[in-house]
CSV table of C-alpha atoms in Angstrom, one decimal:
chain,number,residue,atom,x,y,z
A,1,MET,CA,-16.5,-80.3,128.7
A,2,LYS,CA,-18.2,-78.1,130.3
A,3,VAL,CA,-14.8,-77.2,132.3
A,4,LEU,CA,-13.4,-76.1,128.8
A,5,LEU,CA,-16.5,-74.2,128.6
A,6,LEU,CA,-15.6,-72.4,131.8
A,7,LEU,CA,-12.6,-72.5,131.1
A,8,ALA,CA,-12.9,-70.4,127.8
A,9,CYS,CA,-15.5,-67.7,129.5
A,10,LEU,CA,-13.7,-67.3,132.1
A,11,VAL,CA,-10.5,-66.1,129.9
A,12,SER,CA,-12.9,-64.1,127.7
A,13,LEU,CA,-13.8,-62.4,130.6
A,14,SER,CA,-10.8,-62.2,131.9
A,15,ALA,CA,-10.4,-59.8,129.4
A,16,ILE,CA,-12.4,-58.2,129.1
A,17,PHE,CA,-11.9,-57.4,132.3
A,18,ALA,CA,-7.8,-55.8,131.5
A,19,ALA,CA,-9.3,-53.9,128.6
A,20,ASN,CA,-12.0,-51.9,130.7
A,21,THR,CA,-9.9,-52.0,133.8
A,22,CYS,CA,-6.0,-50.2,131.7
A,23,GLN,CA,-5.9,-47.1,133.4
A,24,ARG,CA,-5.2,-45.4,130.4
A,25,PRO,CA,-4.4,-41.6,130.5
A,26,LYS,CA,-6.4,-40.0,128.3
A,27,ARG,CA,-3.5,-37.4,127.1
A,28,LEU,CA,-2.0,-39.1,124.7
A,29,ASP,CA,1.0,-36.9,122.1
A,30,THR,CA,-1.0,-37.0,118.8
A,31,SER,CA,2.1,-35.5,116.5
A,32,PHE,CA,3.0,-38.9,116.6
A,33,ASP,CA,3.9,-41.2,113.9
A,34,ILE,CA,4.7,-44.7,114.2
A,35,GLY,CA,7.1,-43.9,111.6
A,36,SER,CA,8.8,-42.1,114.6
A,37,LEU,CA,10.6,-45.0,116.3
A,38,ASP,CA,12.9,-46.0,113.5
A,39,GLY,CA,15.7,-47.2,115.0
A,40,SER,CA,17.2,-48.3,118.5
A,41,TRP,CA,16.4,-47.0,122.0
A,42,TYR,CA,17.6,-47.9,125.3
A,43,PHE,CA,14.1,-48.2,128.6
A,44,VAL,CA,15.6,-45.8,131.3
A,45,ARG,CA,12.6,-45.6,133.3
A,46,GLY,CA,9.7,-48.2,134.3
A,47,LEU,CA,7.1,-47.9,136.6
A,48,ASN,CA,5.4,-52.2,136.8
A,49,ARG,CA,8.4,-53.5,138.9
A,50,ASN,CA,7.5,-57.1,137.4
A,51,ASN,CA,7.5,-56.2,133.2
A,52,ASP,CA,10.3,-52.5,133.1
A,53,CYS,CA,13.3,-52.4,135.4
A,54,TYR,CA,15.6,-55.2,133.9
A,55,GLU,CA,19.4,-54.3,133.6
A,56,CYS,CA,20.6,-53.5,130.6
A,57,HIS,CA,17.2,-52.8,128.6
A,58,ASN,CA,17.2,-52.1,125.2
A,59,ILE,CA,14.7,-52.0,121.7
A,60,THR,CA,15.1,-51.4,117.6
A,61,PHE,CA,12.4,-50.9,116.0
A,62,TYR,CA,12.3,-51.5,111.9
A,63,PRO,CA,9.5,-50.9,109.7
A,64,ALA,CA,8.7,-54.6,107.4
A,65,HIS,CA,6.3,-52.7,104.9
A,66,GLN,CA,3.4,-50.3,104.9
A,67,GLY,CA,3.2,-48.9,108.4
A,68,LEU,CA,4.0,-52.6,109.4
A,69,PHE,CA,7.5,-52.1,112.1
A,70,PHE,CA,8.8,-55.0,113.6
A,71,ALA,CA,10.8,-55.0,117.1
A,72,GLU,CA,13.8,-56.7,119.2
A,73,GLU,CA,13.9,-55.6,122.0
A,74,TYR,CA,16.8,-57.8,124.5
A,75,TYR,CA,17.4,-57.2,128.2
A,76,ILE,CA,19.2,-58.9,131.2
A,77,GLU,CA,18.2,-59.7,134.6
A,78,ILE,CA,20.4,-61.4,137.0
A,79,MET,CA,18.9,-64.1,139.5
A,80,ASN,CA,21.4,-65.7,141.9
A,81,ALA,CA,24.5,-64.3,140.2
A,82,THR,CA,23.0,-65.5,136.9
A,83,THR,CA,22.8,-63.4,134.2
A,84,ILE,CA,19.9,-64.9,131.5
A,85,HIS,CA,19.2,-62.9,127.9
A,86,TYR,CA,16.0,-62.7,127.4
A,87,LYS,CA,15.3,-61.3,122.8
A,88,ILE,CA,11.6,-60.7,122.1
A,89,GLU,CA,10.6,-59.9,118.8
A,90,SER,CA,7.0,-58.7,118.4
A,91,SER,CA,5.8,-56.7,115.8
A,92,LEU,CA,3.9,-53.0,115.9
A,93,THR,CA,1.2,-51.3,114.1
A,94,GLN,CA,0.1,-47.9,114.6
A,95,TRP,CA,-3.5,-48.5,116.3
A,96,ASN,CA,-5.3,-46.4,113.3
A,97,SER,CA,-5.2,-43.0,112.0
A,98,THR,CA,-8.1,-41.3,113.5
A,99,THR,CA,-5.6,-42.2,116.8
A,100,PRO,CA,-1.9,-41.5,115.6
A,101,GLY,CA,-0.3,-42.1,119.6
A,102,VAL,CA,-2.0,-45.3,120.2
A,103,ILE,CA,-0.1,-48.8,118.6
A,104,ARG,CA,-1.0,-52.2,118.7
A,105,ILE,CA,2.6,-54.6,119.5
A,106,ASP,CA,2.4,-59.2,119.8
A,107,SER,CA,4.2,-60.5,120.7
A,108,ASP,CA,4.7,-64.4,119.6
A,109,ASP,CA,8.0,-65.5,121.5
A,110,VAL,CA,5.7,-64.3,125.0
A,111,ASN,CA,2.5,-64.6,124.4
A,112,TYR,CA,0.7,-61.4,124.4
A,113,SER,CA,-0.9,-58.3,123.3
A,114,LEU,CA,0.0,-54.0,124.8
A,115,GLU,CA,-1.7,-51.4,123.5
A,116,TRP,CA,1.4,-48.6,123.6
A,117,ARG,CA,-0.2,-45.6,124.3
A,118,ILE,CA,2.8,-42.1,123.7
A,119,ILE,CA,1.8,-40.0,126.0
A,120,ASP,CA,4.7,-37.2,125.5
A,121,LEU,CA,7.6,-37.2,122.3
A,122,GLY,CA,9.9,-35.8,123.3
A,123,LEU,CA,11.4,-32.7,120.4
A,124,ASN,CA,14.1,-34.5,118.5
A,125,ASP,CA,12.5,-37.5,119.0
A,126,ASP,CA,14.7,-37.9,121.5
A,127,TYR,CA,12.8,-39.9,124.4
A,128,ALA,CA,8.8,-40.8,124.3
A,129,TYR,CA,7.1,-41.7,127.2
A,130,VAL,CA,4.4,-44.6,126.9
A,131,TYR,CA,2.3,-45.9,128.7
A,132,TYR,CA,1.0,-49.6,128.1
A,133,CYS,CA,-1.9,-52.1,128.5
A,134,GLY,CA,-1.4,-56.2,128.3
A,135,THR,CA,-2.6,-59.0,128.0
A,136,TYR,CA,-0.8,-62.5,128.1
A,137,SER,CA,-2.1,-65.8,126.8
A,138,GLY,CA,-4.2,-66.8,128.8
A,139,GLY,CA,-6.3,-63.3,129.5
A,140,PHE,CA,-3.7,-62.1,132.4
A,141,PRO,CA,-3.7,-58.6,132.1
A,142,PHE,CA,-0.6,-55.6,133.1
A,143,GLU,CA,-0.3,-52.2,132.4
A,144,GLY,CA,2.6,-50.1,133.3
A,145,SER,CA,4.4,-46.7,132.1
A,146,VAL,CA,8.4,-46.8,130.4
A,147,ILE,CA,9.9,-43.8,128.7
A,148,LEU,CA,12.9,-44.6,126.4
A,149,SER,CA,15.1,-42.6,125.6
A,150,ARG,CA,18.1,-42.5,122.5
A,151,THR,CA,21.1,-42.7,125.3
A,152,THR,CA,21.3,-44.4,128.7
A,153,THR,CA,20.5,-40.8,130.4
A,154,LEU,CA,17.9,-38.1,130.4
A,155,SER,CA,19.0,-34.6,131.0
A,156,ASN,CA,18.0,-32.3,133.8
A,157,ASP,CA,15.7,-30.1,131.6
A,158,THR,CA,13.1,-33.5,130.2
A,159,ILE,CA,13.4,-35.3,133.9
A,160,SER,CA,11.2,-32.3,134.8
A,161,LYS,CA,9.2,-31.6,132.0
A,162,LEU,CA,8.4,-35.4,132.1
A,163,GLU,CA,8.3,-34.8,135.9
A,164,LYS,CA,5.4,-32.1,134.7
A,165,VAL,CA,4.2,-35.0,132.1
A,166,ALA,CA,4.3,-37.4,134.5
A,167,THR,CA,1.9,-35.0,137.5
A,168,SER,CA,-0.5,-34.6,134.4
A,169,ILE,CA,-1.4,-38.3,134.0
A,170,GLY,CA,-1.7,-38.2,137.6
A,171,LEU,CA,2.0,-40.3,137.9
A,172,ASN,CA,4.7,-39.2,140.4
A,173,LEU,CA,8.3,-39.6,138.3
A,174,ASP,CA,9.4,-41.3,141.4
A,175,ASN,CA,7.6,-44.3,141.6
A,176,TYR,CA,9.7,-45.0,138.4
A,177,CYS,CA,12.5,-47.7,138.2
A,178,LYS,CA,16.1,-46.1,137.1
A,179,ILE,CA,17.1,-49.2,134.5
A,180,ARG,CA,21.3,-49.7,135.3
A,181,PHE,CA,22.7,-50.3,132.0
A,182,ASP,CA,26.5,-50.8,134.5
A,183,ARG,CA,25.7,-54.2,133.9
A,184,CYS,CA,25.8,-54.9,130.3
A,185,ASP,CA,28.1,-57.0,127.7
A,186,GLN,CA,28.1,-56.9,124.2
A,187,SER,CA,25.3,-59.7,123.8
A,188,SER,CA,22.8,-56.9,125.4
A,189,GLU,CA,24.3,-53.9,123.5
A,190,LEU,CA,22.1,-51.7,121.2
């Protein structure tokens, strides 16, 4: 009984630790509307090597009802010359109406909760610069940053703008991995 109580306390403390240690940038794109995510996106850059740097990483958002969105995320991982396909389904909601650039994402498939902060959204919703904080079941924290794009490549002008945005929040775009799309196959395409 004491062991279970201690374990419950440790899980709660690690969740509190995760919430307090995430390096959330202050900058938010306050013009963001969750509806602008509707459709298909590619993860083209990622900061967290464990969570973002896969092969052929893409996601599709679609509205469900009254501000609730769903997402289907696909990616492949190459391990020991074996291609492994993943599909994750999640639900999304805008955090609250007074903070339009913050989204809550929950997934039972991988048992995590995420807070996405939309740092910058392209003029025509052609890219989204996201910083995220999350916890896996058991309260294990993780964080990172991704750049989503409607296409698999970013123009030089967009990269230049994103470099400035990254610098403004204390990050360096050179530290982001570039997602590869040369190993995509039909089961991992949008």
